[in-house]
Short mmCIF file of C-alpha atoms in Angstrom, two decimals:
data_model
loop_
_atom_site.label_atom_id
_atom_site.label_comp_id
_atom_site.label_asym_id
_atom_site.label_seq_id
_atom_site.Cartn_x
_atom_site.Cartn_y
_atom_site.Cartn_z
CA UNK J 256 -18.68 -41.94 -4.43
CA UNK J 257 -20.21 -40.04 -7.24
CA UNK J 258 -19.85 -41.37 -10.38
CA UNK J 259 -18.68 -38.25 -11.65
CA UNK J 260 -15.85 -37.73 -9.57
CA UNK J 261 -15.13 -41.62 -10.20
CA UNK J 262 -14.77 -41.13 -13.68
CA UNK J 263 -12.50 -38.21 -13.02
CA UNK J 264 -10.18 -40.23 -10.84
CA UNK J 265 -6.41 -40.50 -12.67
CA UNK J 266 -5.96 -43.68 -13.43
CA UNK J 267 -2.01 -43.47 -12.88
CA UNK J 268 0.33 -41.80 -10.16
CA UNK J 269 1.48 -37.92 -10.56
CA UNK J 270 5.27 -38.76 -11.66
CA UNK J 271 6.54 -35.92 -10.14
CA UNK J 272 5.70 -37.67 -6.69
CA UNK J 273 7.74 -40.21 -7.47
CA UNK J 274 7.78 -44.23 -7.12
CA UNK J 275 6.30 -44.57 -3.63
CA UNK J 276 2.55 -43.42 -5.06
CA UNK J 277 0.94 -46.69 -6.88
CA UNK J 278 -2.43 -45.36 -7.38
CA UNK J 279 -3.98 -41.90 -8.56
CA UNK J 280 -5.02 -38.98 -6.31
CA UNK J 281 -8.87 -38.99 -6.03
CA UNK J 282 -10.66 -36.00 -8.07
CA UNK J 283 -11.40 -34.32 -4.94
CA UNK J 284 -7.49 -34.26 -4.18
CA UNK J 285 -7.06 -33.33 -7.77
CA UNK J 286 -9.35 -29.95 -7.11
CA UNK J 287 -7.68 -29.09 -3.98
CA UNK J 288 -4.05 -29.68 -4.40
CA UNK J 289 -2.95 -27.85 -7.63
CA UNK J 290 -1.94 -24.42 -7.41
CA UNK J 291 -1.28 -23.63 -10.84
CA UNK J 292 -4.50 -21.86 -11.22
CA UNK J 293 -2.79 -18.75 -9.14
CA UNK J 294 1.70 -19.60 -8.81
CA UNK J 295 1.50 -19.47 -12.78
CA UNK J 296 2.14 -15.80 -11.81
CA UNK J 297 5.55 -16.89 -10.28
CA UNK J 298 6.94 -17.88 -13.80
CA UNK J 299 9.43 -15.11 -14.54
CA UNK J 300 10.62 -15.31 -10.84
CA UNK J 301 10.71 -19.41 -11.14
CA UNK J 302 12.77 -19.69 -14.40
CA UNK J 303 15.34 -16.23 -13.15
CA UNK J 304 15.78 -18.94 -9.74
CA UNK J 305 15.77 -21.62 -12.05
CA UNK J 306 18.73 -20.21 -14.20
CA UNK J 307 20.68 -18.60 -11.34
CA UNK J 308 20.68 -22.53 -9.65
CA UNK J 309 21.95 -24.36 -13.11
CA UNK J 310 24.52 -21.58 -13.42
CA UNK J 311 25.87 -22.27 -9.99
CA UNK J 312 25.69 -26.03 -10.27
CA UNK J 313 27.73 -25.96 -13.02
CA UNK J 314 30.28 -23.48 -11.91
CA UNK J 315 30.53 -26.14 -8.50
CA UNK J 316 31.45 -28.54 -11.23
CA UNK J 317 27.72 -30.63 -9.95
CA UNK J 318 26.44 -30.76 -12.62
CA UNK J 319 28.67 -30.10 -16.62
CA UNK J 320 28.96 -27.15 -18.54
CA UNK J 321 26.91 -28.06 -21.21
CA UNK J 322 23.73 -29.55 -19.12
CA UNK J 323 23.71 -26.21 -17.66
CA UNK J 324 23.97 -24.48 -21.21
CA UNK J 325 21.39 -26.23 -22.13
CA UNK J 326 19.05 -25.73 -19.02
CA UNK J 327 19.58 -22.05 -19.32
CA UNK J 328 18.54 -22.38 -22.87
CA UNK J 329 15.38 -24.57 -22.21
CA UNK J 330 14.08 -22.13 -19.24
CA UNK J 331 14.67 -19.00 -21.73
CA UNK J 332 12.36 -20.76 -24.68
CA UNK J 333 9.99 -21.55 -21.73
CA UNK J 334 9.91 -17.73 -20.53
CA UNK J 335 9.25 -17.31 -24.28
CA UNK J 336 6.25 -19.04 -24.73
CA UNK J 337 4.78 -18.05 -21.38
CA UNK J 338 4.95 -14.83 -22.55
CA UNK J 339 3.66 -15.32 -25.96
CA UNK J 340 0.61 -17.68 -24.56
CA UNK J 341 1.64 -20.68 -26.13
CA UNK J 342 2.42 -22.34 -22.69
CA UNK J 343 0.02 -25.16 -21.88
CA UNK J 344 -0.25 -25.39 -18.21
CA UNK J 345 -1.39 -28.80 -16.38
CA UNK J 346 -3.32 -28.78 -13.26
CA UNK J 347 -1.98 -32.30 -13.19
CA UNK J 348 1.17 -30.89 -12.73
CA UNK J 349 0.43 -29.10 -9.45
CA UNK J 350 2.35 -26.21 -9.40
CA UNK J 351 4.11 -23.41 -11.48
CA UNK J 352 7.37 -25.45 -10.67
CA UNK J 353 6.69 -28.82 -12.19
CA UNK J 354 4.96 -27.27 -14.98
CA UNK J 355 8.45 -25.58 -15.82
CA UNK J 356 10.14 -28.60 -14.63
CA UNK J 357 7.77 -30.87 -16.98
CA UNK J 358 8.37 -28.68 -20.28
CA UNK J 359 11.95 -28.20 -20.01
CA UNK J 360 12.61 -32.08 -19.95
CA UNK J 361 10.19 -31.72 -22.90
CA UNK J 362 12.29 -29.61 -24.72
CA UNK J 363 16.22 -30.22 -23.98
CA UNK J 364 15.40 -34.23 -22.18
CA UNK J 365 17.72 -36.32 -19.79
CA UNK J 366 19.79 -32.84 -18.34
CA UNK J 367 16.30 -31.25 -17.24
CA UNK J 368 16.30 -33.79 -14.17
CA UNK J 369 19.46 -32.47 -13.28
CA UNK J 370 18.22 -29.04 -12.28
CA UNK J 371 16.32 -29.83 -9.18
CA UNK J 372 20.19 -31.23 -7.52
CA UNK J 373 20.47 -29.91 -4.19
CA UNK J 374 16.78 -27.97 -3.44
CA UNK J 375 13.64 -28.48 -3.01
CA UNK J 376 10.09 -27.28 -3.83
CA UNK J 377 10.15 -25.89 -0.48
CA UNK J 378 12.76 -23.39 -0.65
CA UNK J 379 12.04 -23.21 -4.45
CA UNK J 380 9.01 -21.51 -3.67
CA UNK J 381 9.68 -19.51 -0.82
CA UNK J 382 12.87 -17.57 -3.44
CA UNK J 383 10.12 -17.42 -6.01
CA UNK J 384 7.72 -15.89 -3.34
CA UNK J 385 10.31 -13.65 -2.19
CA UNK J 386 11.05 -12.25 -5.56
CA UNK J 387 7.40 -11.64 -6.21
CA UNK J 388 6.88 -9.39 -3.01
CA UNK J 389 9.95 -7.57 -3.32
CA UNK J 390 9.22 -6.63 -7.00
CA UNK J 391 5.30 -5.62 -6.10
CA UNK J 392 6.90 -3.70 -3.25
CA UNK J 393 9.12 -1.82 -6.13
CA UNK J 394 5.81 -1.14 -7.76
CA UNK J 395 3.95 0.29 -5.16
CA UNK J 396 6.98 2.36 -4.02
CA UNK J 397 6.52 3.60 -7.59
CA UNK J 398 3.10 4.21 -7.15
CA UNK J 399 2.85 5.91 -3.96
CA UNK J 400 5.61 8.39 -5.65
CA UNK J 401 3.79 9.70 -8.04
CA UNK J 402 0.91 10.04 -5.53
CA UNK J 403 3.25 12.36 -3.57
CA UNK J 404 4.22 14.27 -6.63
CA UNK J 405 0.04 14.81 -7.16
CA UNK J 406 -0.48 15.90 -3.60
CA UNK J 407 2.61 18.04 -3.44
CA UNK J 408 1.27 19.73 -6.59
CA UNK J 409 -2.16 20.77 -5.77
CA UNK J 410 -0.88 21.58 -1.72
CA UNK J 411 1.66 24.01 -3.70
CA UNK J 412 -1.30 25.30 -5.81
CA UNK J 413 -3.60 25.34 -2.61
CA UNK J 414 -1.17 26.59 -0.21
CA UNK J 415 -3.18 29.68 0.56
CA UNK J 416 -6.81 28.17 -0.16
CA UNK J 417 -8.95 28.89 2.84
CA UNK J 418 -10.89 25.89 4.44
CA UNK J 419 -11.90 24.77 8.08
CA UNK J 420 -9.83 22.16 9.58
CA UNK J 421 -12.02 19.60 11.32
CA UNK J 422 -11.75 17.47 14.91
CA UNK J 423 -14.42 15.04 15.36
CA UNK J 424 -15.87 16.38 11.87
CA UNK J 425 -16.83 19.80 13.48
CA UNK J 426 -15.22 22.81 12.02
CA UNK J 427 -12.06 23.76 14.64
CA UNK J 428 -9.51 25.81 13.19
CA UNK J 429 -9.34 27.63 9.69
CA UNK J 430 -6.28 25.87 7.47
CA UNK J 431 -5.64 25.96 3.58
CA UNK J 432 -6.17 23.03 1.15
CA UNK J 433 -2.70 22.57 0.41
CA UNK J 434 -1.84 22.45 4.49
CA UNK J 435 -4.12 19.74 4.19
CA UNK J 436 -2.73 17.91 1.17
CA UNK J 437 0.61 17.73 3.04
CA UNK J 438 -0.57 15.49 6.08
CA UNK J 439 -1.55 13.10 3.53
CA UNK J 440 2.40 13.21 1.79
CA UNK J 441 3.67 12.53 5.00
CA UNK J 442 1.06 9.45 5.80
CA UNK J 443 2.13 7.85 1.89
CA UNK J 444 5.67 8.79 3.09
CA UNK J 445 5.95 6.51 6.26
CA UNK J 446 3.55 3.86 4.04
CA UNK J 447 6.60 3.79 1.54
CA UNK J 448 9.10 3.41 4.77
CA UNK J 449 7.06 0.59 5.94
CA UNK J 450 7.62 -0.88 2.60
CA UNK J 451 11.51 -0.30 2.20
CA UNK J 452 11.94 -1.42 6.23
CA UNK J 453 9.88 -4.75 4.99
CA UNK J 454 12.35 -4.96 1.75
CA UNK J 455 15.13 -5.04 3.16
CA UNK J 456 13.83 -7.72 5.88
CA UNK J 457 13.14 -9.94 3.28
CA UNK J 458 16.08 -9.66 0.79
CA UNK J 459 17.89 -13.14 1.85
CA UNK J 460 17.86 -15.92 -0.63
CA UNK J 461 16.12 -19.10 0.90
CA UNK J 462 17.28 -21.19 -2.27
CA UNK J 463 19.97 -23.91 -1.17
CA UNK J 464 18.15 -24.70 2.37
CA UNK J 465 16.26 -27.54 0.11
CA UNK J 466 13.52 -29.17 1.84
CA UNK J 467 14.34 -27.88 5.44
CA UNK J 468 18.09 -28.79 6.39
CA UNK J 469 20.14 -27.69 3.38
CA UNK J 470 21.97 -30.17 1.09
CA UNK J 471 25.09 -32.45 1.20
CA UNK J 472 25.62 -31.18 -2.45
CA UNK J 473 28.71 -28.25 -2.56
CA UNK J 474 26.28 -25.80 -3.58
CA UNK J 475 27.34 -21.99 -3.59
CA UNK J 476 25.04 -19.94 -1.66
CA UNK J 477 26.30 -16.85 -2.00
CA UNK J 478 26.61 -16.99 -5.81
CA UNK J 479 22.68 -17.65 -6.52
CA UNK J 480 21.79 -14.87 -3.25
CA UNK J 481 24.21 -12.59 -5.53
CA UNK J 482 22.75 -13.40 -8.64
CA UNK J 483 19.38 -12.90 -7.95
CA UNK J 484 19.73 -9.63 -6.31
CA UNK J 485 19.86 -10.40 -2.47
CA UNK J 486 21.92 -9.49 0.22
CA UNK J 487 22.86 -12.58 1.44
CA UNK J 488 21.58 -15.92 1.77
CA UNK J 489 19.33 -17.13 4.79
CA UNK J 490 20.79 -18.21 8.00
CA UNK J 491 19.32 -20.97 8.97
CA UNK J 492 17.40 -23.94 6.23
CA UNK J 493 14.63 -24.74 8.75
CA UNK J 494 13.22 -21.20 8.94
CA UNK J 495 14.21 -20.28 5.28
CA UNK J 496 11.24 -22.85 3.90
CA UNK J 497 9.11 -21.92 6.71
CA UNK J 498 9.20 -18.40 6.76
CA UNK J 499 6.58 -16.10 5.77
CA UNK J 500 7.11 -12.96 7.94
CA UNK J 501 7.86 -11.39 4.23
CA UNK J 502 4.15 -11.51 3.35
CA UNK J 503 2.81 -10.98 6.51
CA UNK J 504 4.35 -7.50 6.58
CA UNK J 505 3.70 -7.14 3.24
CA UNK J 506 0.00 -7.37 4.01
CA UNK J 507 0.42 -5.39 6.87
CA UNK J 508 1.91 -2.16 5.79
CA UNK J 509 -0.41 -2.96 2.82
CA UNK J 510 -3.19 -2.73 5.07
CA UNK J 511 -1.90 0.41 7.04
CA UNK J 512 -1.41 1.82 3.34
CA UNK J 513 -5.18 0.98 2.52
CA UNK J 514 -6.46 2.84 5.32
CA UNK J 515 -4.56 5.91 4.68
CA UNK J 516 -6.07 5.62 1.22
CA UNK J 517 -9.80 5.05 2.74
CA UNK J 518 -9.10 7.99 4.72
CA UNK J 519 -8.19 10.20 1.65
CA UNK J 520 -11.14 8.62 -0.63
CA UNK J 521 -13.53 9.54 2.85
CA UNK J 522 -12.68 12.82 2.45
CA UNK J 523 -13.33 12.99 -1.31
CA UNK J 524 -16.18 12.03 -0.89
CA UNK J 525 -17.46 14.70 1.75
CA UNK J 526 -16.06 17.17 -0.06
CA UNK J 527 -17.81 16.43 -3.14
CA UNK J 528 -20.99 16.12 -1.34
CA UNK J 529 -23.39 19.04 -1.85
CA UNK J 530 -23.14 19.82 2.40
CA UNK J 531 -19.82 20.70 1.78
CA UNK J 532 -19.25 21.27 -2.22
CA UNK J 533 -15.21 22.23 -1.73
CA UNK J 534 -14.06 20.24 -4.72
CA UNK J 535 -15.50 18.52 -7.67
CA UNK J 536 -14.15 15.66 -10.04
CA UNK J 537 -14.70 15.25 -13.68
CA UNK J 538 -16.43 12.49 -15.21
CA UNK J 539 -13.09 10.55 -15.46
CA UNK J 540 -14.09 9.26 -11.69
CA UNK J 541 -17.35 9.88 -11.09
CA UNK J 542 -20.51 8.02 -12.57
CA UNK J 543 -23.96 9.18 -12.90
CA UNK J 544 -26.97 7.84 -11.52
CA UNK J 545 -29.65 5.27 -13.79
CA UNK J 546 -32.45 7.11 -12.71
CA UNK J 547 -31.57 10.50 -11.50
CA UNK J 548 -29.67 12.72 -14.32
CA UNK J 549 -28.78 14.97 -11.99
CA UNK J 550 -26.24 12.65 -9.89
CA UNK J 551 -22.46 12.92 -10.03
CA UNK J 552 -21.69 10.13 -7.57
CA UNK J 553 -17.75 9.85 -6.88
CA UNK J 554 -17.61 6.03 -7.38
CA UNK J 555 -13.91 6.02 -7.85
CA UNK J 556 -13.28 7.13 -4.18
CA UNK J 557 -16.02 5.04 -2.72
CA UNK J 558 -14.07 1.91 -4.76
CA UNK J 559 -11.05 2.96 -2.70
CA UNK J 560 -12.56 3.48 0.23
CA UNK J 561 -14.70 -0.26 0.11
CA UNK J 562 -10.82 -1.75 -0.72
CA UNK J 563 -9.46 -1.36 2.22
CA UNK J 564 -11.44 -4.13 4.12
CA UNK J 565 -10.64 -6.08 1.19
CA UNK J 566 -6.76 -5.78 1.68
CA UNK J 567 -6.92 -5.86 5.44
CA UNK J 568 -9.00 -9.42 5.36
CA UNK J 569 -5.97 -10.96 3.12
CA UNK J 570 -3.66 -9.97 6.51
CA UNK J 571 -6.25 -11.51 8.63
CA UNK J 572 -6.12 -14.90 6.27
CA UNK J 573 -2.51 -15.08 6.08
CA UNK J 574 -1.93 -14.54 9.69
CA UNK J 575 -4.90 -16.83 10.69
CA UNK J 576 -3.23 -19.58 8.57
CA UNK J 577 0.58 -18.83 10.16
CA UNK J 578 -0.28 -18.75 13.66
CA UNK J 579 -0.83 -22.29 14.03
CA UNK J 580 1.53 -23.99 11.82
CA UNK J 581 5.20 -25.85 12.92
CA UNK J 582 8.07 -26.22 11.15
CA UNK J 583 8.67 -26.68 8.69
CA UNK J 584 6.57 -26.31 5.43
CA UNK J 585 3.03 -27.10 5.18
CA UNK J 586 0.56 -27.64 2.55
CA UNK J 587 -1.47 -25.24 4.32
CA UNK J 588 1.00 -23.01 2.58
CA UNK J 589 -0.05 -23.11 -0.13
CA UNK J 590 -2.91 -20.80 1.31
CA UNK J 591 -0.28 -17.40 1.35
CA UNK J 592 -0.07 -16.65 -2.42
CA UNK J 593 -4.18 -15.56 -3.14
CA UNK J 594 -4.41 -13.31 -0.67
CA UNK J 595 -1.46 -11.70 -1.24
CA UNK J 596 -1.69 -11.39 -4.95
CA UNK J 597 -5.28 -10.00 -4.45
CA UNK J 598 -4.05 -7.28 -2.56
CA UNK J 599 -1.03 -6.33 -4.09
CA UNK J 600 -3.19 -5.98 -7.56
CA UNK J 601 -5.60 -3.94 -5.27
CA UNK J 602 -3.52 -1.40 -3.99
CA UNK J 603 -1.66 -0.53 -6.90
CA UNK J 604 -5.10 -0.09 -8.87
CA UNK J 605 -6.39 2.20 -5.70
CA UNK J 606 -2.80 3.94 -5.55
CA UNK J 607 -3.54 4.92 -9.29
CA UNK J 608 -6.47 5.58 -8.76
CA UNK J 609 -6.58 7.76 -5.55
CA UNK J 610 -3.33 9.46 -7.34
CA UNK J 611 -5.65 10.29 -10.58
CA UNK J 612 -8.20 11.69 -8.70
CA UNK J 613 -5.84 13.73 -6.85
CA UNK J 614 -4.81 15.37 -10.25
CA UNK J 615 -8.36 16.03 -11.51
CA UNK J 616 -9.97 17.36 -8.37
CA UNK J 617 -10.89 21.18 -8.80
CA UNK J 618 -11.15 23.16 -5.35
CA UNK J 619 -14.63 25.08 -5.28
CA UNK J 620 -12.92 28.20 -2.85
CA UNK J 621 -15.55 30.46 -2.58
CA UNK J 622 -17.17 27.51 -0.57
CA UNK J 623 -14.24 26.52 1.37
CA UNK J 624 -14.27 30.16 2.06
CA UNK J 625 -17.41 30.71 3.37
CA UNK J 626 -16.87 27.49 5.54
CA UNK J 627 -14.66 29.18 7.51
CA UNK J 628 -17.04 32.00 8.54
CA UNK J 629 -19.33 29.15 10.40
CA UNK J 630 -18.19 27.60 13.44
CA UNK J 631 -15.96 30.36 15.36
CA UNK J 632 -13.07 29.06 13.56
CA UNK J 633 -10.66 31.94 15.37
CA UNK J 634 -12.26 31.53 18.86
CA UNK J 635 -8.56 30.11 19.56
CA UNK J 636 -6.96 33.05 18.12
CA UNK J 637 -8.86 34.85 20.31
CA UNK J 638 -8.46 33.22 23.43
CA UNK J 639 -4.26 33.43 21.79
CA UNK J 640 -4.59 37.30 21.74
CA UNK J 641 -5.85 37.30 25.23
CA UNK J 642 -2.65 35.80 26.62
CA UNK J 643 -0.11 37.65 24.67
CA UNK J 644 -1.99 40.94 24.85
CA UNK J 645 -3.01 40.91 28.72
CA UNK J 646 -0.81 38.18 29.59
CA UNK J 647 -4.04 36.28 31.00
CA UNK J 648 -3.21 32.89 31.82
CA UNK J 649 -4.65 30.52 29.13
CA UNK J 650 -7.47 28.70 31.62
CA UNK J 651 -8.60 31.96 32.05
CA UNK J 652 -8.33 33.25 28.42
CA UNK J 653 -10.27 29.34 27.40
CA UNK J 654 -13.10 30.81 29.83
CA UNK J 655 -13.86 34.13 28.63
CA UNK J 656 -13.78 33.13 24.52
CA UNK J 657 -16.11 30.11 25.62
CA UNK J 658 -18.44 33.78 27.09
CA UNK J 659 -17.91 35.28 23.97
CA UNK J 660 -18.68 32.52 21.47
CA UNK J 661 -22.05 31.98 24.15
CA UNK J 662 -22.90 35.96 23.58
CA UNK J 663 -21.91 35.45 19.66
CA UNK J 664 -24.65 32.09 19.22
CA UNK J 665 -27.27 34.13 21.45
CA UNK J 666 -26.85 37.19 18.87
CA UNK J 667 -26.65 34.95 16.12
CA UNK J 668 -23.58 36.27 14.77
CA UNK J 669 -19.59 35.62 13.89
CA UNK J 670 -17.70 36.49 16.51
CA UNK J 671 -16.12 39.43 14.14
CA UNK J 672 -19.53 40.45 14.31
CA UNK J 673 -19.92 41.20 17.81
CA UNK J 674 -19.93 44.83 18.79
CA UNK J 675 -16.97 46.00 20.80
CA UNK J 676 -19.30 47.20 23.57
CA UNK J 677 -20.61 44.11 23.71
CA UNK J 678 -17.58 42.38 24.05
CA UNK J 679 -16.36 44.28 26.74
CA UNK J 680 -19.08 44.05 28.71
CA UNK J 681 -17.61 40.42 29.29
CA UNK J 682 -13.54 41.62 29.22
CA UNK J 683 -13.18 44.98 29.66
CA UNK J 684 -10.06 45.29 28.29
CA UNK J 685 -10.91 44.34 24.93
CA UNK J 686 -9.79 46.64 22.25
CA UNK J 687 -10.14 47.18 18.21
CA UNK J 688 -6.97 44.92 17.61
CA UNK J 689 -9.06 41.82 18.16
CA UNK J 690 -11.13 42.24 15.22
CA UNK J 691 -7.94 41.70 13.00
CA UNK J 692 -6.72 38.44 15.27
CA UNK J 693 -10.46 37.09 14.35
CA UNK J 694 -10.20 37.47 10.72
CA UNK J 695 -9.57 34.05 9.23
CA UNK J 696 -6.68 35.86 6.61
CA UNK J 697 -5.25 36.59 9.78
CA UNK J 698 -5.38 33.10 11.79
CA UNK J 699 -3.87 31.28 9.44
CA UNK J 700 -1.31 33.42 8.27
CA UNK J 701 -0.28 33.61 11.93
CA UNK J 702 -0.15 29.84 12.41
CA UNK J 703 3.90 30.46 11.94
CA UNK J 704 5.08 27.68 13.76
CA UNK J 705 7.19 24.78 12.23
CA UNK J 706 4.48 22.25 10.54
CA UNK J 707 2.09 24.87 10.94
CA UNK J 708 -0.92 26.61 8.25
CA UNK J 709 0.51 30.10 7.34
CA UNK J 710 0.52 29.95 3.44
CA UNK J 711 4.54 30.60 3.56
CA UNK J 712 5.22 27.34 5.43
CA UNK J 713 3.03 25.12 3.18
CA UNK J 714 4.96 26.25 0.32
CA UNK J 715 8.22 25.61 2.47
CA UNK J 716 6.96 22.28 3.43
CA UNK J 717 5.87 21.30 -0.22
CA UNK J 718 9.55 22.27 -1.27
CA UNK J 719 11.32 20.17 1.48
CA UNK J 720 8.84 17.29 0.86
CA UNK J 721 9.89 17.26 -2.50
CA UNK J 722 13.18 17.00 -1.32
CA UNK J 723 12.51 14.49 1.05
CA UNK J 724 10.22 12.18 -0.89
CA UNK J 725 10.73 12.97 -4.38
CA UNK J 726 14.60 13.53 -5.44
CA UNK J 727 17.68 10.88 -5.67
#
């Protein structure tokens, strides 16, 4: 062995273990088992568990009135000095638990090794865990929120802003900006259902299942659930210290949430790029370039848009790590908190983020304007006007627009463009009222249809939106 690590070794067993460990963990088992380093984060969640477990102990009469007073007491001048930075934390320790555990008997003595009656680290962690997610899922419902209320402002600014509207990134049909805005609302919207489904899933207290198979102490179950804000304790001990479907979906409407945001910051990005120049962003999320003065490069959406793999590969870890594992709890466990942590701090920076941008971008209309005159944006309002107008069946109405648009890129012209002579050299019965069904005004103010582009129905939408997303 190295003499390094020799001289790391500890020379005495971890306490906390107990009296069945005689000699020291090696330094390499010192490295790999602590957790501290990340579950520090779970303090407020382990001293409110903490608490809501002495206060039920003593109210079963397990433990006396006044060792619970003075629990209580010791956990709140712990939160304290957490929160101040005056904590000391041990890697020795392990884990945010025992360092809690290891101060309060510091501070109050003999009643501090009353606490952990009737659980066990096992559920102990999975209630901490639990109260983690569900208050980053509060966050990011938060978040996404005011990203709605940013996109449902600039769609109501932008509800009659001319732009193409793209399949396969070739221009298709002419839309407005704020039409476009609103399919994003609606993606953040089911991303904050995915969230509130996954809430409610995991609102049942494990704490009181112990180490897998509950406790012969007369614990109160529903008291603690009640007291920290759940619905209802667990069903069943073996799959309350086992169970981590909570993060899993966590991670996984995280994930679905990160794409949506990718495809947003995607956008940004091509529409800040001189091919397309329909918005621009201030210097508040864009950088310049160290050697070319001219550059305005959008950084803060390619930062989004580079997260998403990032938030996606923390599912893939935790999932990976599940899929293997009996009951009950595992070390390998242990492995569910950094990846989950990582990307909840991750998408409620790129939330902010993609929500700040949304707020600064400026729309550049004249260009999203003359987008819309490349591409034979209307060719479906034509082929449209063909069926209503000589009740041609649609095939055939697909056939002759497809002759049109060929005479139109042979003339090198928009298809308002064409002569009418022309035109009806291919359909005869072609008349001047097609020149206003191929005016862009026109298609999109036509596009009445529930869900639909016309200007009036954006505004509609943004106003039940608001309703839907926004209020109570």
């Amino acid at each position: 062995m190295n003499d390094e690590l020799k001289a790391d070794r500890a020379p005495a067993a971890n306490a906390m273990w107990g009296g069945r460990f005689a000699g020291g963990p090696d330094a390499v088992m010192e490295a790999i088992n602590p957790s501290i380093g990340f579950d520090r984060r779970f303090y407020a969640q382990d001293i409110d568990a903490s608490i809501a477990h002495a206060e039920m102990l003593a109210a079963q009469g397990i433990i006396t009135a006044e060792d619970g007073d003075a629990i209580r007491q010791g956990l709140e001048q712990i939160r304290g000095e957490i929160e101040r930075g005056d904590f000391t934390f041990s890697t020795a320790l392990e884990d945010i638990h025992m360092n809690v555990e290891a101060r309060l008997k510091a501070i109050i003595g003999e009643p501090a090794g009353r606490l952990h009656t009737g659980r066990s680290r096992n559920d102990q962690v999975a209630t901490d865990f639990k109260l983690w997610v569900r208050q980053a899922i509060d966050g990011l419902e938060d978040g996404l929120r005011d990203l709605q209320a940013a996109l449902l402002d600039q769609a109501e600014n932008e509800a009659a802003t001319l732009m193409p509207g793209y399949t396969h990134l070739q221009a298709a049909q002419p839309v407005t900006f704020g039409y476009h805005l609103l399919a994003y609302v609606e993606m953040f919207g089911r991303d904050r259902s995915r969230f509130a489904d996954a809430r409610k899933r995991l609102n049942e207290c494990p704490l009181g299942a112990a180490a897998l198979a509950g406790t012969s102490f007369p614990i109160d179950r529903q008291r603690t659930a009640k007291a920290l804000g759940f619905d209802r304790p667990t069903a069943n001990g073996l799959d309350s210290v086992s169970d981590r479907d909570f993060a899993m979906e966590f991670l996984a409407a995280g994930s679905i949430l990160a794409v949506h945001l990718s495809r947003f910051a995607e956008e940004v990005v091509i529409w800040c790029s001189p091919g397309f120049g329909f918005i621009q962003l201030s210097d508040a999320f864009t950088t310049g370039s160290s050697i070319m003065p001219q550059k305005r490069n959008p950084d803060a959406a390619e930062l989004v848009r580079g997260k998403a793999g990032r938030v996606i590969g923390s599912l893939i870890a935790l999932i990976t790590m599940m899929k293997g594992l009996p009951l009950a709890f595992n070390k390998d466990m242990q492995e569910d908190k950094e990846p989950l942590f990582d990307a909840a701090d991750t998408l409620r920076l790129c939330v902010a983020a993609t929500a700040g941008m949304v707020r600064d971008l400026r729309t550049e209309r004249p260009a999203m304007l003359a987008a819309t005159q490349a591409g034979f944006l209307t060719a479906t309002d034509l082929a449209d006007w063909l069926v209503r107008r000589l009740e041609m069946p649609f095939r055939e109405a697909h056939h002759v627009t497809g002759a049109l648009v060929a005479l139109a890129e042979r003339q090198g012209c928009r298809l308002d463009e064409l002569a009418l002579s022309d035109m009806q050299a291919v359909e005869p019965r072609l008349t001047d009222d097609i020149y206003q069904a191929l005016a862009v005004e026109s298609s999109v103010a036509s596009r009445q249809s529930q869900g639909g582009t016309a200007p009036a129905r954006v505004l509609e939408a943004v106003t039940a939106a608001r309703r839907r997303f926004l209020e109570g």
